[in-house]
């Protein structure tokens, strides 16, 4: 799927840089759980489905980094708004083809949970 506009305000490389900055802001969510700017950015990324554009620009490594950040801080998140935005971003059901690279952080998280459960048994 290719997302196009008549007059794109930024070229692909500029968009990749913008997405790198956006993902970098998500690291601050663990420091400040209710930082207005970071939460707003997260909410907008979820609502406008920026992940589709990231996939279109072949930013798989950046998406994986974003997912890993989410999994690192998810336990410290108590805000339902933040949690639901992360869930929306990571929901891959709208994508036709999902690469193994994108699934790796999801599978790693499941593997960790299975290991935790098995240690209690």
Tab-separated table of C-alpha atoms in Angstrom:
chain	number	residue	atom	x	y	z
A	1	UNK	CA	0.000	0.000	0.000
A	2	UNK	CA	1.399	3.398	-0.926
A	3	UNK	CA	0.074	6.485	0.803
A	4	UNK	CA	0.267	9.507	-1.467
A	5	UNK	CA	-0.772	13.130	-1.583
A	6	UNK	CA	-0.729	15.679	-4.352
A	7	UNK	CA	1.852	17.861	-2.643
A	8	UNK	CA	3.785	15.954	-0.011
A	9	UNK	CA	5.178	18.469	2.482
A	10	UNK	CA	8.198	16.271	3.244
A	11	UNK	CA	10.223	13.780	1.252
A	12	UNK	CA	10.726	10.194	2.455
A	13	UNK	CA	14.024	10.892	4.217
A	14	UNK	CA	12.552	13.844	6.092
A	15	UNK	CA	9.591	11.705	7.152
A	16	UNK	CA	11.964	9.031	8.452
A	17	UNK	CA	13.753	11.670	10.530
A	18	UNK	CA	10.428	12.930	11.873
A	19	UNK	CA	9.435	9.399	12.866
A	20	UNK	CA	12.805	8.907	14.594
A	21	UNK	CA	12.132	12.007	16.679
A	22	UNK	CA	8.624	10.814	17.490
A	23	UNK	CA	9.847	7.405	18.634
A	24	UNK	CA	12.535	9.094	20.739
A	25	UNK	CA	9.832	11.049	22.596
A	26	UNK	CA	8.187	7.794	23.645
A	27	UNK	CA	11.225	6.976	25.792
A	28	UNK	CA	10.213	9.910	28.008
A	29	UNK	CA	6.906	8.247	28.861
A	30	UNK	CA	8.674	6.046	31.415
A	31	UNK	CA	10.108	9.105	33.162
A	32	UNK	CA	6.938	11.161	33.215
A	33	UNK	CA	3.796	9.057	33.049
A	34	UNK	CA	1.489	11.944	32.289
A	35	UNK	CA	3.701	14.289	30.259
A	36	UNK	CA	1.194	16.175	28.177
A	37	UNK	CA	3.333	16.534	25.062
A	38	UNK	CA	4.464	12.901	24.943
A	39	UNK	CA	0.965	11.584	25.621
A	40	UNK	CA	-0.468	13.883	22.936
A	41	UNK	CA	2.104	12.680	20.400
A	42	UNK	CA	1.347	9.065	21.278
A	43	UNK	CA	-2.385	9.682	20.907
A	44	UNK	CA	-1.968	11.396	17.520
A	45	UNK	CA	0.309	8.629	16.205
A	46	UNK	CA	-2.385	6.123	17.175
A	47	UNK	CA	-5.312	8.102	15.749
A	48	UNK	CA	-3.783	8.909	12.364
A	49	UNK	CA	-2.255	5.438	12.055
A	50	UNK	CA	1.249	6.748	11.457
A	51	UNK	CA	2.495	3.186	11.662
A	52	UNK	CA	1.052	2.649	8.169
A	53	UNK	CA	3.234	5.440	6.811
A	54	UNK	CA	6.216	4.041	8.697
A	55	UNK	CA	5.603	0.658	7.084
A	56	UNK	CA	5.248	2.303	3.694
A	57	UNK	CA	8.618	4.007	4.196
A	58	UNK	CA	10.112	0.644	5.218
A	59	UNK	CA	10.927	1.830	8.735
A	60	UNK	CA	10.629	-1.693	10.153
A	61	UNK	CA	13.624	-1.282	12.472
A	62	UNK	CA	12.150	1.936	13.852
A	63	UNK	CA	8.783	0.259	14.411
A	64	UNK	CA	10.520	-2.576	16.258
A	65	UNK	CA	12.344	0.001	18.399
A	66	UNK	CA	9.017	1.696	19.162
A	67	UNK	CA	7.408	-1.622	20.138
A	68	UNK	CA	10.382	-2.445	22.372
A	69	UNK	CA	10.067	0.923	24.107
A	70	UNK	CA	6.377	0.239	24.696
A	71	UNK	CA	7.117	-3.181	26.202
A	72	UNK	CA	9.831	-1.737	28.440
A	73	UNK	CA	7.568	0.917	29.937
A	74	UNK	CA	4.131	-0.704	29.727
A	75	UNK	CA	4.215	-2.006	33.299
A	76	UNK	CA	4.802	1.478	34.672
A	77	UNK	CA	1.899	2.950	32.694
A	78	UNK	CA	-1.250	3.475	34.710
A	79	UNK	CA	-3.055	5.740	32.285
A	80	UNK	CA	-5.739	3.993	30.258
A	81	UNK	CA	-5.356	6.590	27.489
A	82	UNK	CA	-1.643	5.789	27.110
A	83	UNK	CA	-2.224	2.046	27.258
A	84	UNK	CA	-4.999	2.154	24.635
A	85	UNK	CA	-2.918	4.349	22.308
A	86	UNK	CA	-0.031	1.872	22.534
A	87	UNK	CA	-2.422	-0.987	21.878
A	88	UNK	CA	-3.834	0.788	18.812
A	89	UNK	CA	-0.366	1.449	17.418
A	90	UNK	CA	0.767	-2.139	17.958
A	91	UNK	CA	-2.398	-3.720	16.540
A	92	UNK	CA	-1.178	-5.281	13.328
A	93	UNK	CA	-4.541	-6.589	12.131
A	94	UNK	CA	-4.893	-3.883	9.442
A	95	UNK	CA	-1.682	-4.836	7.697
A	96	UNK	CA	-1.782	-7.335	4.864
A	97	UNK	CA	1.747	-8.639	5.304
A	98	UNK	CA	3.576	-8.647	8.604
A	99	UNK	CA	7.277	-9.345	8.518
A	100	UNK	CA	8.922	-11.561	11.096
A	101	UNK	CA	11.021	-8.554	12.107
A	102	UNK	CA	7.867	-6.730	13.240
A	103	UNK	CA	6.595	-9.767	15.085
A	104	UNK	CA	9.844	-10.376	16.955
A	105	UNK	CA	9.218	-7.922	19.850
A	106	UNK	CA	5.669	-9.241	20.234
A	107	UNK	CA	6.858	-12.843	20.280
A	108	UNK	CA	9.692	-11.992	22.676
A	109	UNK	CA	7.182	-10.440	25.067
A	110	UNK	CA	4.972	-13.523	24.922
A	111	UNK	CA	8.014	-15.739	25.478
A	112	UNK	CA	8.964	-13.735	28.598
A	113	UNK	CA	5.446	-14.085	29.977
A	114	UNK	CA	5.469	-17.842	29.359
A	115	UNK	CA	8.815	-18.143	31.137
A	116	UNK	CA	7.484	-16.159	34.105
A	117	UNK	CA	4.423	-18.376	34.347
A	118	UNK	CA	6.444	-21.578	34.026
A	119	UNK	CA	8.737	-20.534	36.902
A	120	UNK	CA	5.707	-20.275	39.172
A	121	UNK	CA	4.479	-23.767	38.286
